[in-house]
Amino acid sequence: MKRVYNFSAGPAVLPEEVLREAADEMLDYQGTGMSVMEMSHRSKAFDKIIKDAEQDLRDLMGIPDNYKVLFLQGGAHLQFAMIPMNFMKNGVADYIVTGHWAERAWKEASKYGKANCIASSKDRNYSYIPDCSDLPIDEDADYVYICQNNTIYGTQFHTLPNTKGKTLVADVSSCFLSEPIDVEKYGMIYGGVQKNIGPAGVVIAIIREDLITEDVYPNTPTMLQYKIHADKDSLYNTPPAYGIYICGKVFKWLKKIGGLPAIKERNEKKAALLYGFLDESKLFKGTAEKDSRSYMNVDFVTGDKDLDAEFVKEAEAAGLSGLKGHRSVGGMRASIYNAMSIEGVEALVKFMKEFEAKHTK
Ligand SMILES: *Cc1c(COP(=O)(O)O)cnc(C)c1O
């Protein structure tokens, strides 16, 4: 068996330990004689799995009691619609558009009310996070929306926007659990888990209770109402049970290695290694502006499309997988999520150095 260093942006690398445990439990989960995939979501065993997962997540993030934790489906994309359907009580929301996913969320919200784009970094191909200290927040805005880590462009909010008292809603799909955060600064934090936590098919939403009401957009489908899921503890209908089980294992893994302060330290070390090399490289150049750089997704180019393609090809052959950049930036992207080891990043930097030596005179 050979495992590669997987730099894919998502679905992405998971801790090997978690995968091994899941493999061990595949045919007989803790004496139940069945796999978690085959188990009723109303069973005692699954009840414990989902309750433990929620509690471990609460412990890791320090989620206050007045926030609900929901396990949902439909990807981050469904949240682009559910958020305005559930939260636009005045019919107004402000969006900070820092990339493809924020733009998608903004466009979707405009179907349900007045969605303002109050700041954007489109002018320089989303290579930076705009100054959000004094934005024209709409007086009637029900919330201010951000995509905290821009997976495609490799930028990240390192300071939260000044929302002037309005509720902050954040898509954290690609930086979920990558560092400690202050949950109380947000009204809602959500993300698809397939970037930094678990298998595709699960979305985790952490929502302050007072925002969860029956007052939703007219004819909002039952399944798209947060209150339905909150009242039933994410078991209104069949949840993505196996995915939740794997997420739970990843939470336990994070707790074991020291929680979010420890993973933050690791993530900073990995990012420093890679950005440090990019800053001194004669061949490779990072595309994100320095003060907006993401700790999770590192975008870089050589400036020559054919050479980029050659790099991706040779890297793949050397066991460094998933480095092709998104078509809207081109070049390369190394996603260095929680489960990517320091050794993986060291191997990448070593390979880049060798490639550079071969291709520069
Ligand atoms: C991948 C990604 C999305 C889209 O997620 P889906 O689960 O495919 O809908 C949205 N936001 C961010 C930040 C992402 O990284």
Short mmCIF file of C-alpha atoms and ligand atoms in Angstrom, two decimals:
data_model
loop_
_atom_site.label_atom_id
_atom_site.label_comp_id
_atom_site.label_asym_id
_atom_site.label_seq_id
_atom_site.Cartn_x
_atom_site.Cartn_y
_atom_site.Cartn_z
CA MET A 1 0.00 0.00 0.00
CA LYS A 2 1.25 3.44 -0.93
CA ARG A 3 -0.26 6.70 0.34
CA VAL A 4 0.62 9.91 -1.48
CA TYR A 5 0.97 13.37 -0.03
CA ASN A 6 -2.47 14.68 -0.95
CA PHE A 7 -2.63 18.44 -1.52
CA SER A 8 -6.15 18.39 -2.98
CA ALA A 9 -8.40 21.36 -2.10
CA GLY A 10 -11.32 19.07 -1.38
CA PRO A 11 -12.37 16.41 -0.74
CA ALA A 12 -9.04 16.33 0.96
CA VAL A 13 -6.58 14.46 3.14
CA LEU A 14 -7.83 12.93 6.41
CA PRO A 15 -5.72 11.74 9.36
CA GLU A 16 -4.42 8.26 8.57
CA GLU A 17 -5.16 7.21 12.14
CA VAL A 18 -8.84 8.00 11.64
CA LEU A 19 -9.00 6.04 8.41
CA ARG A 20 -7.34 3.02 10.06
CA GLU A 21 -9.77 3.11 12.96
CA ALA A 22 -12.71 3.31 10.58
CA ALA A 23 -11.28 0.37 8.64
CA ASP A 24 -10.97 -1.67 11.84
CA GLU A 25 -14.60 -0.94 12.68
CA MET A 26 -15.95 -1.43 9.18
CA LEU A 27 -17.52 -4.86 9.66
CA ASP A 28 -18.35 -4.69 13.34
CA TYR A 29 -18.74 -1.36 15.07
CA GLN A 30 -17.99 -1.90 18.76
CA GLY A 31 -19.74 -5.25 19.05
CA THR A 32 -22.93 -4.23 17.22
CA GLY A 33 -22.14 -6.76 14.47
CA MET A 34 -22.63 -4.15 11.77
CA SER A 35 -20.99 -1.18 10.12
CA VAL A 36 -22.06 2.36 11.05
CA MET A 37 -23.24 2.54 7.42
CA GLU A 38 -25.76 -0.20 8.07
CA MET A 39 -27.08 1.10 11.34
CA SER A 40 -30.38 2.85 12.14
CA HIS A 41 -29.92 6.52 12.86
CA ARG A 42 -32.37 5.96 15.73
CA SER A 43 -30.22 3.24 17.30
CA LYS A 44 -28.52 3.60 20.67
CA ALA A 45 -25.08 3.23 19.09
CA PHE A 46 -25.66 6.03 16.60
CA ASP A 47 -27.26 8.24 19.22
CA LYS A 48 -23.98 8.08 21.12
CA ILE A 49 -21.94 8.73 17.97
CA ILE A 50 -23.79 11.94 17.10
CA LYS A 51 -24.00 13.19 20.70
CA ASP A 52 -20.27 12.56 21.27
CA ALA A 53 -19.43 14.28 17.98
CA GLU A 54 -21.40 17.36 18.98
CA GLN A 55 -19.87 17.45 22.46
CA ASP A 56 -16.32 17.03 21.18
CA LEU A 57 -16.86 19.84 18.68
CA ARG A 58 -18.26 22.03 21.48
CA ASP A 59 -15.19 21.26 23.60
CA LEU A 60 -12.75 21.96 20.77
CA MET A 61 -14.27 25.29 19.73
CA GLY A 62 -15.60 26.38 23.10
CA ILE A 63 -19.11 26.74 21.68
CA PRO A 64 -21.36 28.53 24.20
CA ASP A 65 -24.64 26.90 25.31
CA ASN A 66 -26.75 29.44 23.46
CA TYR A 67 -25.47 28.15 20.12
CA LYS A 68 -26.96 25.14 18.33
CA VAL A 69 -24.76 22.70 16.44
CA LEU A 70 -26.48 21.26 13.37
CA PHE A 71 -25.33 18.45 11.08
CA LEU A 72 -26.89 19.17 7.68
CA GLN A 73 -26.60 18.11 4.05
CA GLY A 74 -26.52 19.78 0.65
CA GLY A 75 -22.99 21.17 0.82
CA ALA A 76 -22.02 24.75 1.43
CA HIS A 77 -24.08 25.57 -1.66
CA LEU A 78 -27.37 24.82 0.04
CA GLN A 79 -26.39 27.20 2.84
CA PHE A 80 -26.02 29.96 0.23
CA ALA A 81 -29.84 29.72 -0.02
CA MET A 82 -30.78 28.64 3.51
CA ILE A 83 -29.01 31.61 5.09
CA PRO A 84 -31.09 34.29 3.31
CA MET A 85 -34.27 32.18 3.53
CA ASN A 86 -33.91 31.91 7.30
CA PHE A 87 -32.19 35.15 8.29
CA MET A 88 -33.43 37.89 5.93
CA LYS A 89 -36.20 39.14 8.21
CA ASN A 90 -35.87 42.72 6.87
CA GLY A 91 -35.06 41.39 3.42
CA VAL A 92 -31.58 42.94 3.43
CA ALA A 93 -28.07 41.51 3.81
CA ASP A 94 -24.53 42.75 3.21
CA TYR A 95 -21.97 40.57 1.46
CA ILE A 96 -18.20 40.97 1.38
CA VAL A 97 -17.16 39.39 -1.89
CA THR A 98 -13.62 38.02 -1.65
CA GLY A 99 -13.81 35.17 -4.13
CA HIS A 100 -15.82 32.66 -6.07
CA TRP A 101 -17.71 31.16 -3.11
CA ALA A 102 -18.61 34.51 -1.57
CA GLU A 103 -19.82 35.66 -4.97
CA ARG A 104 -21.98 32.55 -5.34
CA ALA A 105 -23.48 33.14 -1.89
CA TRP A 106 -24.16 36.80 -2.70
CA LYS A 107 -25.85 35.99 -6.04
CA GLU A 108 -27.99 33.30 -4.42
CA ALA A 109 -29.09 35.63 -1.63
CA SER A 110 -30.27 38.21 -4.15
CA LYS A 111 -33.08 35.80 -5.05
CA TYR A 112 -34.58 36.30 -1.61
CA GLY A 113 -34.05 39.97 -0.89
CA LYS A 114 -31.72 42.91 -1.29
CA ALA A 115 -28.20 41.51 -1.15
CA ASN A 116 -25.63 44.30 -1.15
CA CYS A 117 -22.02 43.78 -2.14
CA ILE A 118 -20.38 46.16 0.35
CA ALA A 119 -16.77 45.30 -0.45
CA SER A 120 -15.01 43.27 -3.10
CA SER A 121 -11.49 42.32 -4.15
CA LYS A 122 -12.46 41.36 -7.69
CA ASP A 123 -10.39 44.27 -9.10
CA ARG A 124 -7.17 42.30 -8.48
CA ASN A 125 -8.55 38.82 -9.15
CA TYR A 126 -9.41 38.29 -5.47
CA SER A 127 -5.74 38.24 -4.46
CA TYR A 128 -6.39 40.14 -1.21
CA ILE A 129 -8.86 40.80 1.60
CA PRO A 130 -10.20 44.36 1.44
CA ASP A 131 -10.05 46.72 4.40
CA CYS A 132 -13.26 45.98 6.31
CA SER A 133 -12.83 48.39 9.21
CA ASP A 134 -15.40 50.95 8.07
CA LEU A 135 -17.79 49.56 5.48
CA PRO A 136 -21.13 51.03 4.35
CA ILE A 137 -23.20 48.57 6.40
CA ASP A 138 -26.91 48.87 5.53
CA GLU A 139 -28.96 50.02 8.51
CA ASP A 140 -31.51 47.32 7.76
CA ALA A 141 -29.02 44.54 7.13
CA ASP A 142 -30.06 41.31 8.83
CA TYR A 143 -26.48 40.07 8.67
CA VAL A 144 -23.04 40.62 7.17
CA TYR A 145 -21.63 37.68 5.24
CA ILE A 146 -18.03 36.61 4.68
CA CYS A 147 -16.17 33.63 3.28
CA GLN A 148 -13.41 33.48 5.88
CA ASN A 149 -10.90 31.47 3.88
CA ASN A 150 -10.98 31.72 0.11
CA THR A 151 -10.09 28.21 -0.97
CA ILE A 152 -9.55 29.05 -4.64
CA TYR A 153 -7.55 32.27 -4.27
CA GLY A 154 -5.58 31.36 -1.16
CA THR A 155 -6.60 34.35 0.95
CA GLN A 156 -7.98 34.50 4.47
CA PHE A 157 -9.50 37.06 6.80
CA HIS A 158 -6.98 37.52 9.62
CA THR A 159 -9.16 40.20 11.20
CA LEU A 160 -12.93 39.94 11.19
CA PRO A 161 -14.85 42.79 9.53
CA ASN A 162 -16.34 45.56 11.62
CA THR A 163 -20.03 44.74 11.18
CA LYS A 164 -21.13 47.77 13.21
CA GLY A 165 -23.19 45.59 15.48
CA LYS A 166 -24.79 43.44 12.77
CA THR A 167 -24.77 39.65 12.93
CA LEU A 168 -21.74 38.06 11.26
CA VAL A 169 -22.27 34.93 9.16
CA ALA A 170 -19.16 33.08 8.00
CA ASP A 171 -18.44 30.26 5.56
CA VAL A 172 -15.45 28.52 7.14
CA SER A 173 -15.49 25.42 4.90
CA SER A 174 -11.78 25.51 4.20
CA CYS A 175 -10.50 26.77 7.58
CA PHE A 176 -12.86 24.92 9.95
CA LEU A 177 -11.01 23.92 13.14
CA SER A 178 -7.68 25.18 11.81
CA GLU A 179 -7.20 27.57 14.76
CA PRO A 180 -9.08 28.69 17.88
CA ILE A 181 -11.81 31.24 17.17
CA ASP A 182 -14.16 33.26 19.33
CA VAL A 183 -17.56 31.79 18.45
CA GLU A 184 -19.40 34.65 20.13
CA LYS A 185 -18.20 37.06 17.46
CA TYR A 186 -20.41 35.25 14.97
CA GLY A 187 -24.15 34.68 14.59
CA MET A 188 -23.47 31.68 12.41
CA ILE A 189 -20.39 29.69 11.45
CA TYR A 190 -20.79 26.96 8.86
CA GLY A 191 -18.89 24.81 6.44
CA GLY A 192 -18.91 21.74 4.31
CA VAL A 193 -16.69 19.24 6.13
CA GLN A 194 -14.93 17.85 3.07
CA LYS A 195 -12.07 20.35 3.21
CA ASN A 196 -10.73 20.16 6.73
CA ILE A 197 -12.84 17.70 8.74
CA GLY A 198 -14.38 14.69 7.06
CA PRO A 199 -16.03 13.09 4.03
CA ALA A 200 -18.22 15.10 1.62
CA GLY A 201 -21.93 15.06 2.42
CA VAL A 202 -21.96 16.74 5.83
CA VAL A 203 -22.31 20.44 6.55
CA ILE A 204 -21.84 21.68 10.09
CA ALA A 205 -23.70 24.84 11.12
CA ILE A 206 -23.18 26.55 14.46
CA ILE A 207 -25.98 29.08 14.97
CA ARG A 208 -26.85 31.41 17.83
CA GLU A 209 -30.23 30.32 19.14
CA ASP A 210 -32.05 33.63 18.84
CA LEU A 211 -31.46 33.58 15.07
CA ILE A 212 -33.31 30.28 14.70
CA THR A 213 -36.99 31.15 14.33
CA GLU A 214 -40.13 30.13 12.42
CA ASP A 215 -40.16 33.50 10.69
CA VAL A 216 -38.62 32.44 7.38
CA TYR A 217 -39.02 33.30 3.70
CA PRO A 218 -42.52 32.35 2.42
CA ASN A 219 -42.84 28.71 1.38
CA THR A 220 -39.33 27.78 2.51
CA PRO A 221 -39.25 23.97 2.26
CA THR A 222 -39.40 22.23 5.62
CA MET A 223 -35.95 20.71 5.10
CA LEU A 224 -34.47 24.17 4.59
CA GLN A 225 -35.60 25.59 7.93
CA TYR A 226 -32.95 25.65 10.64
CA LYS A 227 -35.63 25.43 13.32
CA ILE A 228 -36.78 22.00 12.12
CA HIS A 229 -33.24 20.63 12.38
CA ALA A 230 -32.52 22.39 15.65
CA ASP A 231 -35.71 21.15 17.34
CA LYS A 232 -34.89 17.56 16.31
CA ASP A 233 -31.16 17.68 17.15
CA SER A 234 -30.22 17.08 13.49
CA LEU A 235 -32.36 13.94 13.37
CA TYR A 236 -35.48 15.32 11.63
CA ASN A 237 -34.76 12.96 8.78
CA THR A 238 -31.96 10.48 8.11
CA PRO A 239 -28.70 12.37 8.62
CA PRO A 240 -25.47 11.60 6.74
CA ALA A 241 -24.69 9.09 9.46
CA TYR A 242 -21.39 7.64 8.28
CA GLY A 243 -19.96 11.07 7.54
CA ILE A 244 -20.90 12.30 11.01
CA TYR A 245 -19.17 9.25 12.49
CA ILE A 246 -15.93 10.08 10.66
CA CYS A 247 -16.18 13.75 11.69
CA GLY A 248 -16.52 12.55 15.28
CA LYS A 249 -13.29 10.56 14.94
CA VAL A 250 -11.50 13.61 13.55
CA PHE A 251 -12.71 15.66 16.53
CA LYS A 252 -11.26 13.03 18.88
CA TRP A 253 -8.00 13.06 16.93
CA LEU A 254 -7.80 16.85 17.26
CA LYS A 255 -8.47 16.67 20.99
CA LYS A 256 -5.78 14.04 21.39
CA ILE A 257 -3.08 16.08 19.65
CA GLY A 258 -3.79 19.12 21.80
CA GLY A 259 -6.88 20.77 20.34
CA LEU A 260 -7.02 23.93 18.26
CA PRO A 261 -4.01 25.73 19.82
CA ALA A 262 -1.81 22.76 18.87
CA ILE A 263 -3.19 22.45 15.34
CA LYS A 264 -2.80 26.20 14.85
CA GLU A 265 0.88 25.94 15.74
CA ARG A 266 1.32 23.07 13.28
CA ASN A 267 -0.56 24.92 10.54
CA GLU A 268 1.52 28.05 11.04
CA LYS A 269 4.71 26.01 10.81
CA LYS A 270 3.61 24.41 7.54
CA ALA A 271 2.53 27.73 6.03
CA ALA A 272 5.78 29.41 7.11
CA LEU A 273 7.82 26.65 5.44
CA LEU A 274 6.03 27.01 2.13
CA TYR A 275 5.62 30.79 2.03
CA GLY A 276 9.19 31.20 3.27
CA PHE A 277 10.43 29.24 0.29
CA LEU A 278 8.13 31.09 -2.15
CA ASP A 279 9.46 34.43 -0.95
CA GLU A 280 13.05 33.50 -1.74
CA SER A 281 12.39 31.42 -4.86
CA LYS A 282 13.64 32.61 -8.24
CA LEU A 283 11.13 30.47 -10.10
CA PHE A 284 7.94 30.28 -8.02
CA LYS A 285 5.84 33.18 -6.87
CA GLY A 286 2.88 33.26 -4.49
CA THR A 287 -0.25 34.86 -5.97
CA ALA A 288 -1.98 36.11 -2.80
CA GLU A 289 -0.92 39.44 -1.30
CA LYS A 290 1.23 38.87 1.77
CA ASP A 291 -1.01 40.18 4.53
CA SER A 292 -3.99 38.24 3.14
CA ARG A 293 -2.29 34.87 2.79
CA SER A 294 -4.22 31.76 3.75
CA TYR A 295 -2.79 29.20 6.17
CA MET A 296 -4.72 26.48 4.36
CA ASN A 297 -4.47 27.03 0.61
CA VAL A 298 -1.21 28.24 -0.90
CA ASP A 299 -1.42 29.40 -4.53
CA PHE A 300 1.71 29.85 -6.64
CA VAL A 301 2.85 30.12 -10.26
CA THR A 302 6.05 30.02 -12.26
CA GLY A 303 4.75 32.59 -14.73
CA ASP A 304 4.94 30.06 -17.56
CA LYS A 305 1.83 27.92 -18.15
CA ASP A 306 3.72 25.04 -19.76
CA LEU A 307 6.21 24.94 -16.92
CA ASP A 308 3.32 24.95 -14.40
CA ALA A 309 1.81 21.96 -16.18
CA GLU A 310 5.18 20.19 -16.20
CA PHE A 311 5.57 20.84 -12.46
CA VAL A 312 2.15 19.39 -11.66
CA LYS A 313 2.88 16.32 -13.78
CA GLU A 314 6.30 15.65 -12.27
CA ALA A 315 5.04 16.28 -8.76
CA GLU A 316 2.22 13.79 -9.23
CA ALA A 317 4.75 11.20 -10.37
CA ALA A 318 6.81 11.92 -7.25
CA GLY A 319 3.84 11.21 -4.96
CA LEU A 320 2.80 14.84 -4.44
CA SER A 321 -0.82 14.78 -5.54
CA GLY A 322 -3.53 17.35 -6.25
CA LEU A 323 -1.33 20.40 -6.86
CA LYS A 324 -3.02 21.74 -9.96
CA GLY A 325 -4.41 25.20 -9.29
CA HIS A 326 -8.02 26.19 -9.87
CA ARG A 327 -8.62 27.40 -13.44
CA SER A 328 -9.49 30.92 -12.24
CA VAL A 329 -5.98 31.44 -10.82
CA GLY A 330 -4.01 28.90 -12.86
CA GLY A 331 -0.66 27.54 -11.75
CA MET A 332 -0.51 25.49 -8.57
CA ARG A 333 -2.32 25.29 -5.27
CA ALA A 334 -1.09 23.35 -2.27
CA SER A 335 -3.87 22.77 0.24
CA ILE A 336 -2.20 22.14 3.56
CA TYR A 337 -5.17 21.33 5.77
CA ASN A 338 -5.03 20.01 9.33
CA ALA A 339 -4.29 16.44 8.29
CA MET A 340 -1.36 17.37 6.01
CA SER A 341 1.81 16.57 7.92
CA ILE A 342 4.84 18.80 8.24
CA GLU A 343 6.76 16.01 6.44
CA GLY A 344 4.37 16.42 3.49
CA VAL A 345 5.11 20.13 3.22
CA GLU A 346 8.85 19.48 3.63
CA ALA A 347 8.66 16.97 0.78
CA LEU A 348 6.87 19.52 -1.39
CA VAL A 349 9.42 22.26 -0.69
CA LYS A 350 12.29 19.86 -1.39
CA PHE A 351 10.68 18.91 -4.70
CA MET A 352 10.14 22.58 -5.60
CA LYS A 353 13.80 23.34 -4.87
CA GLU A 354 14.93 20.52 -7.14
CA PHE A 355 12.53 21.60 -9.87
CA GLU A 356 13.78 25.17 -9.57
CA ALA A 357 17.42 24.11 -9.83
CA LYS A 358 16.60 22.18 -13.02
CA HIS A 359 14.69 25.04 -14.63
CA THR A 360 16.70 28.14 -13.77
CA LYS A 361 20.11 29.00 -15.06
C1 LIG B 1 -15.58 24.07 -1.41
C2 LIG B 1 -16.19 25.29 -0.88
C3 LIG B 1 -17.55 25.60 -1.08
C4 LIG B 1 -18.46 24.73 -1.89
O1 LIG B 1 -18.77 23.60 -1.17
P1 LIG B 1 -19.84 22.49 -1.61
O2 LIG B 1 -19.90 21.63 -0.42
O3 LIG B 1 -19.31 21.84 -2.83
O4 LIG B 1 -21.14 23.20 -1.86
C5 LIG B 1 -18.03 26.74 -0.49
N1 LIG B 1 -17.27 27.54 0.26
C6 LIG B 1 -15.97 27.29 0.45
C7 LIG B 1 -15.15 28.22 1.29
C8 LIG B 1 -15.39 26.16 -0.10
O5 LIG B 1 -14.09 25.90 0.10
#
